[in-house]
Coordinates of C-alpha atoms and ligand atoms in Angstrom, one line a residue:
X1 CA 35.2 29.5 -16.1
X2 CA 33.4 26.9 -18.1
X3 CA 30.5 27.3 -20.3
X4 CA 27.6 25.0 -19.8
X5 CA 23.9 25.6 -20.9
X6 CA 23.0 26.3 -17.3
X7 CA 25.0 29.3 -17.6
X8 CA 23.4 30.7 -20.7
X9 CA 20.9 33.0 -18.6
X10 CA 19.3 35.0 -20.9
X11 CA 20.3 38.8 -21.3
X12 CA 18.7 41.2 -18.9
X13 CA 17.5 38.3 -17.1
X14 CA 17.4 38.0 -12.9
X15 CA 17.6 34.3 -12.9
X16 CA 20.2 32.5 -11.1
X17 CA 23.0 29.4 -12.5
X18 CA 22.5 26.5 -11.2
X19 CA 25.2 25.1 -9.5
X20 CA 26.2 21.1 -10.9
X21 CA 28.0 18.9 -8.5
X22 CA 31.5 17.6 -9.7
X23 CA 31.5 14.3 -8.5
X24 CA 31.6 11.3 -10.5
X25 CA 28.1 9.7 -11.3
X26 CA 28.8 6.4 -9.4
X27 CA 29.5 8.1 -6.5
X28 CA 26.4 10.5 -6.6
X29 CA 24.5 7.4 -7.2
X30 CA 25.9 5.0 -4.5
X31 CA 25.6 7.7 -1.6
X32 CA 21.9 8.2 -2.8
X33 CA 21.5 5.1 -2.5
X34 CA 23.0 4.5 1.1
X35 CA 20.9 7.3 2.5
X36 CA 19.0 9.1 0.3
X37 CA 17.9 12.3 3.0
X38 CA 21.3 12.6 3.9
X39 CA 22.7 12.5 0.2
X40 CA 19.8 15.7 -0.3
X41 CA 21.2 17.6 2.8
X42 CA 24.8 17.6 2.3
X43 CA 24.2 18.8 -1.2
X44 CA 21.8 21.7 -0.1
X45 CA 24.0 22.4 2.6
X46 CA 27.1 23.0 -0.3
X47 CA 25.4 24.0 -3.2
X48 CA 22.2 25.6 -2.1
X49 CA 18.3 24.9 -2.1
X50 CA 18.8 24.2 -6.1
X51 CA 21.5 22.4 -7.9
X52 CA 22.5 19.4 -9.9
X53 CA 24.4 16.4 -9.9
X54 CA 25.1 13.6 -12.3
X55 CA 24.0 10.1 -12.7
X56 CA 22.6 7.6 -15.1
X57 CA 24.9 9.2 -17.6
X58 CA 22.7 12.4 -17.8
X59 CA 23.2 15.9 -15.1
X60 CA 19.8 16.0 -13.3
X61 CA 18.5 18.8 -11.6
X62 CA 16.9 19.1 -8.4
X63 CA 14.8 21.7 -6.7
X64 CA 14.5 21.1 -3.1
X65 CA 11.1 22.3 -0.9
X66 CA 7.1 22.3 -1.7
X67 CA 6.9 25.4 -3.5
X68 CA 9.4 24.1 -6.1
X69 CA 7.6 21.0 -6.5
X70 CA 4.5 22.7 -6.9
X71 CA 6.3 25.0 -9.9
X72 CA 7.4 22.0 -11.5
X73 CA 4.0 19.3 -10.9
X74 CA 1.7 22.0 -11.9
X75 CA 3.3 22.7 -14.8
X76 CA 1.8 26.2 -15.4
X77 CA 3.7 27.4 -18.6
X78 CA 3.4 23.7 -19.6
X79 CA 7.5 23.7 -19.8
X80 CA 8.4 19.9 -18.3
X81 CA 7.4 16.8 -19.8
X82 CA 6.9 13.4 -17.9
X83 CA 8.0 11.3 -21.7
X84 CA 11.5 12.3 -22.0
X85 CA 12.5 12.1 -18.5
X86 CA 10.7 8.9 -17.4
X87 CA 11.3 7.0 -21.1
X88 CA 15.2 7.7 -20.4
X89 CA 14.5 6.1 -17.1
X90 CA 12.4 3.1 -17.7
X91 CA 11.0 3.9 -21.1
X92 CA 12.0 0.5 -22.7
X93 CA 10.0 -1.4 -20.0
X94 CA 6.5 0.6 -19.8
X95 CA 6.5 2.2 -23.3
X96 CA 3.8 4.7 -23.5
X97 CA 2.3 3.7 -19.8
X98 CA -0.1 6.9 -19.4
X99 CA 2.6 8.4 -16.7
X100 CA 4.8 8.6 -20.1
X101 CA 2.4 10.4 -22.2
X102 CA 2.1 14.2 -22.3
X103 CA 0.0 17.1 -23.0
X104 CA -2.9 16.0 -25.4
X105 CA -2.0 12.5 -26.1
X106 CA -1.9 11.5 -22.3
X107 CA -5.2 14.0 -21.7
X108 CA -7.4 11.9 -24.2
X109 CA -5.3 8.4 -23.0
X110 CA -6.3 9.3 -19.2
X111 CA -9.5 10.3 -19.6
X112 CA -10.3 6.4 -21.3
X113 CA -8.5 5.3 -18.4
X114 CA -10.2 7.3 -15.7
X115 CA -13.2 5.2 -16.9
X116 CA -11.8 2.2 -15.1
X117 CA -11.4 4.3 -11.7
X118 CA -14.6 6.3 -11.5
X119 CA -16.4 5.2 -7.8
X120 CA -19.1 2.6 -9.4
X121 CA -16.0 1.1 -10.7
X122 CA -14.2 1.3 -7.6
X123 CA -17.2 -0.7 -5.5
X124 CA -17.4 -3.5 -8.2
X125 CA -13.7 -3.9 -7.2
X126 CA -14.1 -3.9 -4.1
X127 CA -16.6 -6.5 -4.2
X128 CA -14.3 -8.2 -5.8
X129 CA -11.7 -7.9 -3.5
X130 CA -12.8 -8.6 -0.4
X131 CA -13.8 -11.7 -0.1
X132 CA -10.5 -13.1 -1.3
X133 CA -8.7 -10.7 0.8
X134 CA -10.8 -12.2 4.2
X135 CA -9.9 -15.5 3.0
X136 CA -6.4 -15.0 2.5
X137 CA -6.3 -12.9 5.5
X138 CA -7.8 -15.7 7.8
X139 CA -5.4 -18.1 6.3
X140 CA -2.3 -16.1 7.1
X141 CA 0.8 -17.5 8.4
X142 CA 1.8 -17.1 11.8
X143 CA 4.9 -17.3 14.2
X144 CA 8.5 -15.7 12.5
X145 CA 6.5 -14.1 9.5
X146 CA 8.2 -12.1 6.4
X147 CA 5.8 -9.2 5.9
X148 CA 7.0 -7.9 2.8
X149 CA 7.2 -11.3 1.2
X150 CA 3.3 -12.2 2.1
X151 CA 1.9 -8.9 1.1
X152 CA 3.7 -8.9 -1.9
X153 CA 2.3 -12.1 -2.5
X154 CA -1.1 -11.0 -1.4
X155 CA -1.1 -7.8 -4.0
X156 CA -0.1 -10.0 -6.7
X157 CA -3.5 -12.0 -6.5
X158 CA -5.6 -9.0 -5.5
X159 CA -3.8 -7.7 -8.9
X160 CA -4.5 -11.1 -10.6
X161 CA -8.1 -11.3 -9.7
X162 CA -9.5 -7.4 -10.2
X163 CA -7.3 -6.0 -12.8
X164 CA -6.9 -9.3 -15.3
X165 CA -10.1 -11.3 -13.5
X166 CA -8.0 -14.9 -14.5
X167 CA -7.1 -17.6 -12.0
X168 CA -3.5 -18.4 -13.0
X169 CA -1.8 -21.8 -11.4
X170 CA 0.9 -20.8 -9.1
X171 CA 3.9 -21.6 -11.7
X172 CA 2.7 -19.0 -14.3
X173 CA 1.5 -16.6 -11.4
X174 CA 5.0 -16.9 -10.4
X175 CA 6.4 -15.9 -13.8
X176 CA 4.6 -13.2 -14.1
X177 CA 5.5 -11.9 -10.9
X178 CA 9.5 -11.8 -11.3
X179 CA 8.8 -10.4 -14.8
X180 CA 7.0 -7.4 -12.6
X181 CA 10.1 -7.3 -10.8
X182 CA 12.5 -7.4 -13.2
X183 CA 11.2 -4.4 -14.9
X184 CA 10.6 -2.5 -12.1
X185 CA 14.2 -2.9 -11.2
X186 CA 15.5 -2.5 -14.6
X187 CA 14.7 1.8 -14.8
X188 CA 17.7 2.3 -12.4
X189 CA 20.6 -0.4 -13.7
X190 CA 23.7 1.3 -13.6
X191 CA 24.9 -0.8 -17.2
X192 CA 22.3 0.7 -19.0
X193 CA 22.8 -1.9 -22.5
X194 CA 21.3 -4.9 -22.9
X195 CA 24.5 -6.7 -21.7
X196 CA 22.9 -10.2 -21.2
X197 CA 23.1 -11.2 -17.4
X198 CA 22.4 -7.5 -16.6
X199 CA 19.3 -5.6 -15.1
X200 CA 18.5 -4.3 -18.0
X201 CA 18.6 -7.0 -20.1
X202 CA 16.2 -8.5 -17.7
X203 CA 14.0 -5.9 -17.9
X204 CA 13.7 -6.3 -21.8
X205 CA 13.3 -10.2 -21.2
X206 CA 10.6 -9.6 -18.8
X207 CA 8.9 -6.9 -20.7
X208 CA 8.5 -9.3 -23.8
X209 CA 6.7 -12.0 -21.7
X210 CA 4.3 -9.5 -20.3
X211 CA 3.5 -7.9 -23.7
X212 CA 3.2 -11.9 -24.8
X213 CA 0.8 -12.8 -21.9
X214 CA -1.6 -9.7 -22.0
X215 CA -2.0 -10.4 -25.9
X216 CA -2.9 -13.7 -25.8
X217 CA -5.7 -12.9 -23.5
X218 CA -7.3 -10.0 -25.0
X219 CA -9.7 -11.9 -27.7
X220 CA -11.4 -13.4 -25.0
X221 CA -11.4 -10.0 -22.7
X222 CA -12.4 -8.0 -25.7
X223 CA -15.3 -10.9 -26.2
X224 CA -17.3 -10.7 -22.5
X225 CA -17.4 -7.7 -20.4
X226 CA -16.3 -8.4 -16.9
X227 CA -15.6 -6.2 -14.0
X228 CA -11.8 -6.5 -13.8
X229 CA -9.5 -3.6 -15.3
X230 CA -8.9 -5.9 -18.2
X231 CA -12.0 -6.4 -19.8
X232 CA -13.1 -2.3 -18.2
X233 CA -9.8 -1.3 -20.5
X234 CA -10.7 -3.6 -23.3
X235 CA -14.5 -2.1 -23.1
X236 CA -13.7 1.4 -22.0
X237 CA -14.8 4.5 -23.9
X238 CA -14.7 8.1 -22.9
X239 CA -16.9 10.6 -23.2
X240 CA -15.6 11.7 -26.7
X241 CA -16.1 8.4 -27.7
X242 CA -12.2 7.4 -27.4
X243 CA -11.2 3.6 -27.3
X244 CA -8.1 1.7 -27.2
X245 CA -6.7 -0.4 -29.2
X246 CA -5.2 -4.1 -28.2
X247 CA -1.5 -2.0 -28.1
X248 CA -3.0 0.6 -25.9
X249 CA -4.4 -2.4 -23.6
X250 CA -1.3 -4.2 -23.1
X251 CA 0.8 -1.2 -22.6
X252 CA -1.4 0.4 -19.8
X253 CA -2.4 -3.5 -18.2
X254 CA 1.6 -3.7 -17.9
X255 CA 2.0 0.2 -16.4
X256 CA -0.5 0.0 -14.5
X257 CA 0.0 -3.5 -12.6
X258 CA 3.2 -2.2 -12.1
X259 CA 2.7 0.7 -10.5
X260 CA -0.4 -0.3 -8.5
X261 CA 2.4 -3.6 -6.9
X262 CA 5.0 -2.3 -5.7
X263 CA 3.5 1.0 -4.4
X264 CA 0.9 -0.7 -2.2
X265 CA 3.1 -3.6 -0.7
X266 CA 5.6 -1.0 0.0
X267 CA 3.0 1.4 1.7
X268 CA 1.7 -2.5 4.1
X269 CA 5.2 -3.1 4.8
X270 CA 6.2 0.4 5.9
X271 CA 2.4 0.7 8.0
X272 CA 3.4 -2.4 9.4
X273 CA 6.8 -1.6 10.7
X274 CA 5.5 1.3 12.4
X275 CA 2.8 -0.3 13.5
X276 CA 5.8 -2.4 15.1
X277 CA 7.9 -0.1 16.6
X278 CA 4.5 2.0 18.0
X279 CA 2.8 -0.8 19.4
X280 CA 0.2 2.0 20.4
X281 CA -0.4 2.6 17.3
X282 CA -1.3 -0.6 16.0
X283 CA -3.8 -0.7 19.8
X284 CA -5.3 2.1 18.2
X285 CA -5.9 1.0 15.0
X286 CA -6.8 -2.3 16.3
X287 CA -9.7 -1.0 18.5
X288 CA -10.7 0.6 15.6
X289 CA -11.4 -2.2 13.3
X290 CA -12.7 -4.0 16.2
X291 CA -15.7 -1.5 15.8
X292 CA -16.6 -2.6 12.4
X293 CA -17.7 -5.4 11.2
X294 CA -15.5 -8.0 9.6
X295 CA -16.4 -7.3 6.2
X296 CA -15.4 -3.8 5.2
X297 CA -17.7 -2.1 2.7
X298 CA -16.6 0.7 0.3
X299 CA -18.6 3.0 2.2
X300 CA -16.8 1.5 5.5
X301 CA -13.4 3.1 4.4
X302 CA -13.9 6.4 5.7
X303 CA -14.4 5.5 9.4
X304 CA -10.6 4.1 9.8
X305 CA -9.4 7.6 10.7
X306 CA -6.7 5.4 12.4
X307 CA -5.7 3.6 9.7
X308 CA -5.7 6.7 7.5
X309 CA -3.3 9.0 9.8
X310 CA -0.9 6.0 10.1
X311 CA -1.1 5.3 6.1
X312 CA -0.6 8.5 5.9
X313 CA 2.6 9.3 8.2
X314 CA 4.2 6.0 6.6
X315 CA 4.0 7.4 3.4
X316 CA 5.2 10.6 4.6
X317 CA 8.6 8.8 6.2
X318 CA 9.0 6.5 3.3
X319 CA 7.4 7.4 0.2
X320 CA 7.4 4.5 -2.2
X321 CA 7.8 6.8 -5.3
X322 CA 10.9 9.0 -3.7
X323 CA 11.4 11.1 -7.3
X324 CA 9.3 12.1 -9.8
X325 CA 11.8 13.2 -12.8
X326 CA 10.7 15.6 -15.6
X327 CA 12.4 17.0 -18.6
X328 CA 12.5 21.1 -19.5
X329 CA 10.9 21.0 -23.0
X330 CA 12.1 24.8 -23.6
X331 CA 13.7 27.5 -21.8
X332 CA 12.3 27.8 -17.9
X333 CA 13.0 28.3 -14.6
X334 CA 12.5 27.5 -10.7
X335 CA 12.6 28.8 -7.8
X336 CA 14.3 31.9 -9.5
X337 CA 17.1 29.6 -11.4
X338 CA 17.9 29.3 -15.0
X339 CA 16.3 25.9 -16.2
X340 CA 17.5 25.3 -19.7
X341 CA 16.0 23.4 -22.5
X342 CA 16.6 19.8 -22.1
X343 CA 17.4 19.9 -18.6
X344 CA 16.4 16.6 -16.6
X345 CA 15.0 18.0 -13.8
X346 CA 13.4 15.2 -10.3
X347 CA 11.2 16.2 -7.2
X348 CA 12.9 15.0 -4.5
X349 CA 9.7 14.5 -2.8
X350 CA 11.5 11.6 -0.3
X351 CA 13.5 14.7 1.2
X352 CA 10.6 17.2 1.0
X353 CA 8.4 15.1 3.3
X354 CA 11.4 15.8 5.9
X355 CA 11.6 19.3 5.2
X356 CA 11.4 21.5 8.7
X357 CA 9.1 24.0 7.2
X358 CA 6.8 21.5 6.3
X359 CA 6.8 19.4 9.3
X360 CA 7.0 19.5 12.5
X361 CA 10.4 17.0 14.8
X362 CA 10.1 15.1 10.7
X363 CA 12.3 12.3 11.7
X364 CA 9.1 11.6 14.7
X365 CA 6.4 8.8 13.6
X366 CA 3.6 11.1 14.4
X367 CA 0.3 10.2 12.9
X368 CA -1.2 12.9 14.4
X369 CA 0.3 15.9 12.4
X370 CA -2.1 14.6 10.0
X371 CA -5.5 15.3 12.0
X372 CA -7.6 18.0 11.1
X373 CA -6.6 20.1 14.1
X374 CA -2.8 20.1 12.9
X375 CA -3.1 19.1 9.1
X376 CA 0.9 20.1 8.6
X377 CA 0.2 18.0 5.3
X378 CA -2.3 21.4 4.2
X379 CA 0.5 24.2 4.8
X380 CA 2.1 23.4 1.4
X381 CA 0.1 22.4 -1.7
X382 CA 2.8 19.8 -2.7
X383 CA 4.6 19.6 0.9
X384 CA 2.8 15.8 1.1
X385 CA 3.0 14.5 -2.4
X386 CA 3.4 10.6 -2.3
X387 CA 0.9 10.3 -5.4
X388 CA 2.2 13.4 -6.9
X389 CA 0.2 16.6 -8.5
X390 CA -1.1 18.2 -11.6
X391 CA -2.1 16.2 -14.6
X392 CA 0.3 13.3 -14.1
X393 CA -1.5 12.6 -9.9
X394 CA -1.8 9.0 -9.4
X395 CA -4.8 7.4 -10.7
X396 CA -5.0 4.2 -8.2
X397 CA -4.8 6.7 -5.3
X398 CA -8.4 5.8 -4.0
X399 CA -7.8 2.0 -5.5
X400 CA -4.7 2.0 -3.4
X401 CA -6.0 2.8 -0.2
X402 CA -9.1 0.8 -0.8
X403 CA -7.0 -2.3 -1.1
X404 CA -4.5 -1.5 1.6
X405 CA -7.2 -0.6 4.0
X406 CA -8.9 -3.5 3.4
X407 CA -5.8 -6.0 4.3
X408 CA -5.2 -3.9 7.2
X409 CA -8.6 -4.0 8.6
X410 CA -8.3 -7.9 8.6
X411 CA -4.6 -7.9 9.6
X412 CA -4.9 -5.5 12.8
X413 CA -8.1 -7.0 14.1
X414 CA -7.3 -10.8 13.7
X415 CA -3.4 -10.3 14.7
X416 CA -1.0 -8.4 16.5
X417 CA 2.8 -8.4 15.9
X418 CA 6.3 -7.5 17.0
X419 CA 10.0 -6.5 16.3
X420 CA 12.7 -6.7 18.7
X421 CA 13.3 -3.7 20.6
X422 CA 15.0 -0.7 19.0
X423 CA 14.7 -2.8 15.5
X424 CA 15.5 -0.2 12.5
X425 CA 14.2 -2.4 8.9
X426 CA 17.5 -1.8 6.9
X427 CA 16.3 -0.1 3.9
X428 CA 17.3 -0.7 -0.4
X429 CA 16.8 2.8 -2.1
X430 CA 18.3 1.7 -5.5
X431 CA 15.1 1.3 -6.8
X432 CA 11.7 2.0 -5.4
X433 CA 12.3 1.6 -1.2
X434 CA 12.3 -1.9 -0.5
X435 CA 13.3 -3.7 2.5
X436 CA 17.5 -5.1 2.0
X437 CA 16.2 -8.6 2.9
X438 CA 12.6 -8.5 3.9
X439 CA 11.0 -7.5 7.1
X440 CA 10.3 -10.2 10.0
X441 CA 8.0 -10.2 12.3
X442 CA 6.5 -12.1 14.7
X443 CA 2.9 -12.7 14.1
X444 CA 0.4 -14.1 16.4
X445 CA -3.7 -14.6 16.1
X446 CA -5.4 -12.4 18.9
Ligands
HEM501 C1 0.2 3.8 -2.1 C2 0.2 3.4 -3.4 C3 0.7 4.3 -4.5 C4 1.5 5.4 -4.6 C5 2.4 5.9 -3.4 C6 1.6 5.9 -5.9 C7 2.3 6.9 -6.4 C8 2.2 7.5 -7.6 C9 2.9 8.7 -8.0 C10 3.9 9.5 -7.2 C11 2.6 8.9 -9.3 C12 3.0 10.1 -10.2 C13 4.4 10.1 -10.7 C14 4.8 11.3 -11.5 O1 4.0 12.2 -11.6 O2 5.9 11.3 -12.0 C15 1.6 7.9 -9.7 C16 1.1 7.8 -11.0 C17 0.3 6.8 -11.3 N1 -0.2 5.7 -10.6 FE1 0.1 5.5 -8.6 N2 0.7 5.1 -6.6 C18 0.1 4.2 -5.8 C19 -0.8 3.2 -6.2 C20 -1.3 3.1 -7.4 C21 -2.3 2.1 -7.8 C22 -2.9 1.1 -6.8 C23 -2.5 2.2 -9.1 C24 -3.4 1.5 -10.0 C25 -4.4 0.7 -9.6 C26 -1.7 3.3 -9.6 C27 -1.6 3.8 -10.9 C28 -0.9 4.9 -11.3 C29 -1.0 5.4 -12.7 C30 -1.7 4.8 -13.9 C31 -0.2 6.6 -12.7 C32 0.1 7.5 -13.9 C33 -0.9 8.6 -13.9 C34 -0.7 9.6 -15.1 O3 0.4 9.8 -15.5 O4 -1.7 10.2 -15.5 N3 -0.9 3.8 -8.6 N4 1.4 7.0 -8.7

C-alpha cells in the first residue's frame, strides 16, 4: 500500500483517507470537459461523496454536496486559502485580483473596493447604463441572430462605459476585448509554459496590454472624479482611511472587468436559451416587462419576479463559475476526511446545483422551485452558490443582475425569439461554460 499525505491521518483520529483517482490527468481533464455532471457522478459513484483526481499537473480534491461547500466557503477554522489555489490557476493573468488575496490583505483590499458597489454607487451606474443599453437595445439586429456574440458585444461597452467611463474606437475596443479573452482562457491551458503560440503564452501577451492600457489612463482618472469604477477605484477610500495605489488600480480594473464579462454574457446567453426552448417562459417574462415602463429604474428591478426566477434557474443549470478551487493552508478536514496541508481542494458547485437532495427532477427548467412558496434554493446554505459564500461572495452580484436585467427588460419586451425544436446549445466546459460555436436564434421585433 502506498503512502501518500492523504493517508497520514493523525493518530487517534476518526477521519477518513481520501480516495485519489488513478487515471492520467488528460483523461480526467478531457471527460470533464465533455460532460462535466457526468464526469462528477461516475466518480462519486466509484470513489464516494469525497475523493480526488488529477489534472493541471497537481491532485485536486473534491467534496461533493452543500454542506461540504459550506465547510470549505465559510472557512470557519480559516484553513483554505483562495491565493494558492487560484494563482496556480490563473495567477499570472489577474495577479493579486481581490478573489486572490486572503485573510487580512484581501479584508482591507475589499473593503476599498466595496466602496465602488455600495447602492448610491450602484444607481449612478445604472444611470449610466441605461440609456446606452435602450439604444443598443432598440438598435439590435434581427432575423438569424448569434446571441452570445451580441451580448458579448453588448457587455463589453456596458464595461467600457461604467467601469473605465472612455469611448474607445472600435479597433482598440476590439483589442481589448480578445486580450479579455485570452486571459480568461489562459487559467486552464493544458501546456502550462509560455510556449509561444500556446494559451498561455497568450494570456501573458494579453495581460501585458491590459496592464499597458489601464496605466496610461490613470493620471487623467486620478485627475477628475467621475462615476465610472475607474475613477471610483482611483478616488476610493475606506473607512480606515485605505487607498490604492496606481498597481492596486490596474490589477483590480483587470480582475474585475474580467470577472464582471464573461459571467454576465454567459448568464444572457443561458436566460436566453431557456427562454428558447420555454417559449412560456419568455410570455411570461414578456408580459411582465410590458407592465413597466420602458426605462427601468434601479428601484424598478425588484418587480421582474419573472426575470429573477428564470435568472435564477439558468444559473442554477449552468453556473458560469462551475468550480471554486481553494488550497488547505494546514492540516483540515471535510465532510469527516483527512484534508492535508497543501491539498488543492474545488467546489464542484456545477454538480451541486444537480444534486437530488437539493433539488427537486434537477435536470427540469423549473423557474418555479425558486418562488417563495418552494424556495428549494433555501434548504441548503450553499446548495445555490453561483456567486459563491463567505468572505470571497461575489462583489458584482447586485451589479450583475442590475445590468442583465436591464438588457432583458428591453430584449423580452421589444423581441421575441426561437430555436428549432428539440434544439440542445452544444456546450465548451474547458473554460468558463461557453457556447462550442455560439448560440443562433431567430430574432424578430414584436
Ligand atoms: C452573473 C454574473 C456573475 C457570477 C455568476 C459571478 C460569480 C462569482 C463567483 C462564484 C465568485 C467567487 C469565486 C470564489 O469564491 O472562488 C465571484 C467573485 C467575484 N466577482 Fe463575480 N460573478 C458575476 C458577476 C460579477 C460582476 C458583474 C462583477 C463586477 C462588476 C463581479 C466581480 C467579482 C469580484 C471582484 C469577485 C471577487 C470577490 C472577492 O474575492 O472578494 N462578478 N463571482
Amino acid at each position: 500500500m502506498t503512502t501518500t499525505a492523504f493517508s497520514q491521518i493523525p493518530v487517534g483520529s476518526e477521519l477518513k483517507e481520501i480516495p485519489i483517482s488513478s487515471k492520467p490527468g488528460i483523461v480526467e481533464v478531457l471527460s470533464s470537459r465533455r460532460d462535466p455532471l457526468a464526469f462528477e457522478r461516475k466518480r462519486i459513484a466509484q470513489l464516494g461523496p469525497v475523493s480526488g483526481y488529477h489534472a493541471f499537473g497537481r491532485t485536486w480534491v473534491v467534496p461533493s454536496g452543500p454542506e461540504a461547500a459550506e465547510e470549505i466557503l465559510m472557512n470557519k477554522k480559516k484553513t483554505f486559502a483562495n491565493g494558492p489555489a487560484w494563482t496556480y490557476l490563473i495567477g499570472p493573468f489577474f495577479n493579486r485580483g481581490v478573489m486572490l488575496l486572503d485573510f487580512e490583505e484581501h479584508r482591507s483590499h475589499r473593503l476599498i473596493l466595496q466602496q465602488a458597489f455600495n447602492p448610491a454607487v450602484l444607481r449612478k451606474y445604472m444611470d449610466l447604463m441605461q440609456p446606452m443599453i435602450a439604444e443598443r437595445m432598440a438598435a439590435f439586429p434581427t432575423g438569424k441572430v448569434d446571441l452570445f456574440k451580441e451580448f458579448k458585444a453588448l457587455t463589453l461597452d456596458v464595461a467600457l462605459e461604467v467601469f473605465l467611463g472612455l469611448e474607445l474606437p472600435k479597433a482598440e475596443a476590439d483589442r481589448i476585448n480578445k486580450a479579455f479573452l485570452e486571459t480568461v482562457q489562459a487559467g486552464v491551458a493544458v501546456i502550462r509554459k509560455p510556449v509561444p503560440g500556446t494559451r498561455w503564452w497568450k494570456g501573458l501577451r494579453s495581460r501585458k496590454i491590459l496592464e499597458e492600457f489601464f496605466y496610461a489612463h490613470i493620471p487623467a482618472k486620478r485627475a477628475t472624479k467621475t462615476d465610472d469604477l475607474f475613477s471610483v477605484l482611483c478616488h476610493a477610500e475606506s473607512d480606515e482611511g485605505q487607498t490604492f495605489s496606481d498597481e492596486d488600480v490596474v490589477n483590480h480594473m483587470i480582475f474585475v472587468l474580467m470577472a464582471a464579462h464573461d459571467t454576465s454574457t454567459i448568464s444572457m446567453t443561458q436566460m436566453c436559451y431557456r427562454m428558447a426552448t420555454h417559449p412560456q417562459w419568455q410570455q411570461r417574462a414578456h408580459d411582465q416587462s410590458m407592465q413597466l415602463d420602458a426605462t427601468l429604474s434601479y428601484d424598478d428591478l425588484g418587480a421582474l419576479t419573472d426575470l429573477d426566477v428564470i435568472f435564477k434557474e439558468s444559473l442554477r443549470m449552468c453556473t458560469p463559475v462551475p468550480a471554486h478551487p481553494r488550497m488547505a493552508i494546514e492540516d483540515t478536514e471535510v465532510s469527516g476526511y483527512f484534508v492535508p496541508k497543501g491539498t488543492m481542494i474545488t467546489v464542484p458547485v456545477y454538480a451541486n446545483h444537480y444534486d437530488e437532495t437539493v433539488y427537486t427532477d434537477p435536470l427540469v427548467f423549473d423557474p418555479n422551485r425558486f418562488a417563495p412558496d418552494r424556495a428549494e434554493d433555501k434548504k441548503f446554505r450553499m446548495g445555490f452558490a453561483p456567486f459563491g459564500g463567505g468572505v470571497h461572495k461575489c462583489i458584482g452580484l447586485y451589479f450583475g443582475q442590475m445590468e442583465i436585467k436591464t438588457i432583458m427588460h428591453h430584449l423580452v419586451r421589444d423581441y421575441e425569439w426561437s430555436v428549432p425544436e428539440g434544439y440542445v446549445l452544444p456546450m465548451n466546459y474547458a473554460s468558463l461554460p461557453i457556447p462550442k460555436r455560439g448560440f443562433q436564434v431567430t430574432l424578430r421585433h414584436r
